[in-house]
Amino acid sequence: MYTREDFLRDYPDAPTEPGLFAWLEELAQKKHQQGIEQGTEQGKQAMHHTIAEILQHRLGALPTEIAERLQACTLDQLNALVNPALDVTTWEEFAVYLPAEAR
């Protein structure tokens, strides 16, 4: 990767250009934020899959309503559903634990 230090070494007079690195810094921040968002979405999908697998293993086929409500959950909400998924014995019991926003 070509770094800022490499650029400064190759073009020693370039840093006097106003705003030379401003767009680079802005681009780096944008890419960093995109990476965080992508990682959060991947984590959400993985947690959704894990909870669905646990529930299917314990209770059988995942009802459409439960699947839709799980899909609407945030990552934090999904994290809070792990223990209930391990403890419940019916789909009705699990539905009680789904967040109000996901209903």
XYZ file of N, CA and C in Angstrom:
309
model
N 0.843 -1.162 0.000
C 0.000 0.000 0.000
C 0.897 1.236 0.000
N 0.544 2.171 -0.831
C 1.289 3.416 -0.954
C 0.787 4.371 0.122
N 1.631 4.721 1.050
C 1.218 5.514 2.205
C 1.487 7.000 2.007
N 1.001 7.769 2.938
C 1.246 9.212 2.937
C 2.751 9.489 3.056
N 3.404 8.698 3.882
C 4.854 8.860 4.052
C 5.594 8.589 2.743
N 5.136 7.593 1.988
C 5.741 7.303 0.680
C 5.566 8.494 -0.257
N 4.371 9.064 -0.246
C 4.097 10.209 -1.099
C 4.994 11.390 -0.726
N 5.096 11.661 0.572
C 5.936 12.771 1.021
C 7.394 12.560 0.636
N 7.849 11.323 0.683
C 9.220 11.014 0.289
C 9.406 11.226 -1.212
N 8.424 10.784 -2.020
C 8.533 10.889 -3.470
C 8.308 12.304 -3.993
N 7.486 13.074 -3.282
C 7.159 14.433 -3.704
C 7.331 15.394 -2.526
N 8.582 15.714 -2.185
C 8.821 16.513 -0.978
C 8.196 17.903 -1.013
N 7.977 18.487 -2.175
C 7.389 19.824 -2.248
C 5.865 19.787 -2.253
N 5.264 18.663 -2.458
C 3.815 18.544 -2.603
C 3.023 18.940 -1.348
N 3.520 18.724 -0.134
C 2.693 19.056 1.027
C 2.349 20.531 1.150
N 3.039 21.396 0.406
C 2.721 22.815 0.478
C 1.437 23.129 -0.286
N 0.975 22.205 -1.099
C -0.278 22.372 -1.839
C -1.432 22.406 -0.848
N -2.250 23.473 -0.825
C -3.345 23.527 0.146
C -4.363 22.417 -0.104
N -4.746 21.758 0.961
C -5.760 20.721 0.878
C -5.336 19.443 0.195
N -4.025 19.266 0.017
C -3.555 18.084 -0.703
C -4.036 16.800 -0.049
N -3.983 16.739 1.245
C -4.332 15.502 1.921
C -5.757 15.498 2.475
N -6.446 16.607 2.361
C -7.809 16.672 2.900
C -8.710 15.632 2.246
N -8.651 15.508 0.936
C -9.508 14.543 0.261
C -9.084 13.115 0.575
N -7.781 12.906 0.789
C -7.307 11.576 1.175
C -7.818 11.194 2.556
N -7.772 12.139 3.475
C -8.273 11.894 4.823
C -9.782 11.634 4.801
N -10.497 12.417 3.998
C -11.946 12.234 3.884
C -12.269 10.863 3.289
N -11.514 10.470 2.283
C -11.709 9.158 1.666
C -11.413 8.039 2.665
N -10.358 8.198 3.438
C -10.005 7.198 4.435
C -11.101 7.066 5.487
N -11.655 8.189 5.932
C -12.748 8.166 6.904
C -13.987 7.486 6.324
N -14.283 7.799 5.076
C -15.440 7.207 4.408
C -15.265 5.687 4.294
N -14.099 5.252 3.876
C -13.827 3.814 3.744
C -13.861 3.128 5.105
N -13.367 3.799 6.123
C -13.396 3.247 7.479
C -14.844 3.045 7.932
N -15.686 4.052 7.702
C -17.096 3.963 8.089
C -17.799 2.860 7.301
N -17.490 2.750 6.011
C -18.076 1.682 5.202
C -17.668 0.312 5.733
N -16.438 0.188 6.165
C -15.964 -1.070 6.730
C -16.695 -1.429 8.012
N -16.921 -0.430 8.848
C -17.664 -0.664 10.091
C -19.085 -1.107 9.774
N -19.733 -0.408 8.844
C -21.109 -0.760 8.480
C -21.182 -2.161 7.876
N -20.222 -2.483 7.019
C -20.201 -3.813 6.409
C -19.978 -4.888 7.468
N -19.073 -4.647 8.394
C -18.820 -5.603 9.469
C -20.029 -5.794 10.363
N -20.734 -4.710 10.660
C -21.942 -4.794 11.478
C -23.009 -5.618 10.760
N -23.184 -5.382 9.478
C -24.184 -6.132 8.714
C -23.810 -7.615 8.638
N -22.549 -7.904 8.440
C -22.113 -9.306 8.411
C -22.315 -9.963 9.768
N -22.051 -9.239 10.837
C -22.276 -9.763 12.181
C -23.747 -10.023 12.432
N -24.596 -9.120 11.960
C -26.038 -9.288 12.125
C -26.508 -10.535 11.384
N -26.056 -10.700 10.155
C -26.468 -11.865 9.368
C -25.983 -13.161 10.013
N -24.769 -13.158 10.526
C -24.232 -14.356 11.178
C -25.016 -14.684 12.448
N -25.347 -13.666 13.234
C -26.108 -13.893 14.466
C -27.517 -14.367 14.129
N -28.124 -13.783 13.130
C -29.460 -14.213 12.690
C -29.418 -15.697 12.309
N -28.435 -16.065 11.533
C -28.292 -17.454 11.102
C -28.093 -18.389 12.302
N -27.262 -17.978 13.234
C -26.979 -18.802 14.414
C -28.236 -19.020 15.253
N -28.974 -17.954 15.515
C -30.195 -18.084 16.317
C -31.219 -18.955 15.590
N -31.357 -18.749 14.295
C -32.297 -19.561 13.518
C -31.902 -21.037 13.572
N -30.619 -21.316 13.472
C -30.142 -22.701 13.535
C -30.409 -23.322 14.909
N -30.157 -22.575 15.956
C -30.415 -23.074 17.321
C -31.903 -23.400 17.475
N -32.736 -22.463 17.062
C -34.179 -22.652 17.208
C -34.678 -23.837 16.370
N -34.207 -23.953 15.153
C -34.626 -25.066 14.303
C -34.173 -26.402 14.880
N -32.998 -26.422 15.433
C -32.483 -27.655 16.044
C -33.338 -28.057 17.248
N -33.735 -27.070 18.031
C -34.488 -27.356 19.254
C -35.981 -27.518 19.014
N -36.572 -26.708 18.110
C -38.030 -26.644 18.003
C -38.588 -27.084 16.650
N -37.738 -27.342 15.687
C -38.224 -27.733 14.361
C -38.233 -26.560 13.398
N -38.985 -26.727 12.323
C -39.008 -25.735 11.242
C -39.387 -24.345 11.778
N -38.670 -23.355 11.299
C -38.854 -21.966 11.726
C -40.128 -21.394 11.095
N -41.109 -21.007 11.910
C -42.331 -20.405 11.351
C -42.018 -19.096 10.628
N -42.761 -18.823 9.569
C -42.534 -17.627 8.757
C -42.604 -16.356 9.594
N -43.585 -16.261 10.480
C -43.728 -15.062 11.309
C -42.498 -14.836 12.183
N -41.995 -15.900 12.795
C -40.789 -15.785 13.639
C -39.592 -15.390 12.778
N -39.458 -16.003 11.611
C -38.342 -15.680 10.709
C -38.365 -14.205 10.321
N -39.550 -13.690 10.012
C -39.669 -12.278 9.629
C -39.347 -11.355 10.798
N -39.803 -11.722 11.967
C -39.539 -10.901 13.154
C -38.048 -10.927 13.505
N -37.418 -12.077 13.360
C -35.965 -12.167 13.599
C -35.205 -11.301 12.602
N -35.628 -11.331 11.343
C -34.950 -10.566 10.297
C -34.999 -9.062 10.582
N -36.052 -8.616 11.260
C -36.217 -7.190 11.559
C -35.381 -6.734 12.752
N -34.777 -7.656 13.485
C -34.013 -7.309 14.691
C -32.673 -6.674 14.357
N -32.221 -5.813 15.248
C -30.872 -5.251 15.147
C -29.872 -6.259 15.716
N -28.600 -5.983 15.550
C -27.571 -6.867 16.084
C -27.663 -6.978 17.602
N -27.884 -5.872 18.284
C -28.019 -5.902 19.744
C -29.229 -6.721 20.172
N -30.328 -6.573 19.459
C -31.524 -7.350 19.779
C -31.279 -8.840 19.559
N -30.576 -9.172 18.476
C -30.267 -10.576 18.212
C -29.373 -11.155 19.305
N -28.406 -10.367 19.746
C -27.530 -10.826 20.834
C -28.330 -11.138 22.092
N -29.360 -10.341 22.354
C -30.187 -10.549 23.542
C -31.088 -11.777 23.413
N -31.235 -12.303 22.205
C -32.106 -13.461 21.984
C -31.387 -14.804 22.088
N -30.083 -14.785 22.281
C -29.329 -16.042 22.333
C -29.782 -16.915 23.501
N -29.781 -16.381 24.704
C -30.178 -17.196 25.863
C -31.622 -17.670 25.775
N -32.566 -16.799 25.407
C -33.926 -17.314 25.236
C -34.005 -18.437 24.198
N -33.266 -18.317 23.114
C -33.280 -19.366 22.092
C -32.793 -20.700 22.658
N -31.883 -20.635 23.610
C -31.366 -21.863 24.229
C -32.299 -22.415 25.301
N -33.180 -21.572 25.853
C -34.001 -21.975 26.994
C -35.444 -22.337 26.666
N -36.034 -21.731 25.640
C -37.462 -21.924 25.387
C -37.761 -23.336 24.899
N -39.022 -23.718 25.073
C -39.437 -25.060 24.628
C -40.530 -25.004 23.563
N -41.054 -23.788 23.291
C -42.065 -23.632 22.233
C -41.805 -22.342 21.465
N -42.390 -22.285 20.283
C -42.275 -21.064 19.490
C -42.993 -19.910 20.164
N -44.095 -20.184 20.826
C -44.846 -19.144 21.509
C -44.005 -18.523 22.624
N -43.280 -19.363 23.344
C -42.387 -18.839 24.402
C -41.331 -17.922 23.793
N -40.759 -18.337 22.675
C -39.712 -17.526 22.046
C -40.275 -16.204 21.532
N -41.471 -16.231 20.976
C -42.075 -15.015 20.418
C -42.193 -13.923 21.469
N -42.380 -14.307 22.730
C -42.484 -13.330 23.817
C -41.187 -12.533 23.960
N -40.070 -13.149 23.666
C -38.762 -12.499 23.828
C -38.393 -11.579 22.654
N -39.084 -11.701 21.541
C -38.764 -10.838 20.403
C -39.069 -9.387 20.765
N -38.186 -8.474 20.426
C -38.380 -7.056 20.771
C -39.659 -6.493 20.148
N -40.216 -5.509 20.808
C -41.457 -4.874 20.335
C -41.258 -4.284 18.932
N -40.076 -3.729 18.650
C -39.801 -3.134 17.342
C -39.839 -4.169 16.246
N -39.582 -5.434 16.590
C -39.545 -6.487 15.584
C -40.927 -7.111 15.392
N -41.905 -6.693 16.171
C -43.250 -7.273 16.066
C -44.020 -6.672 14.929
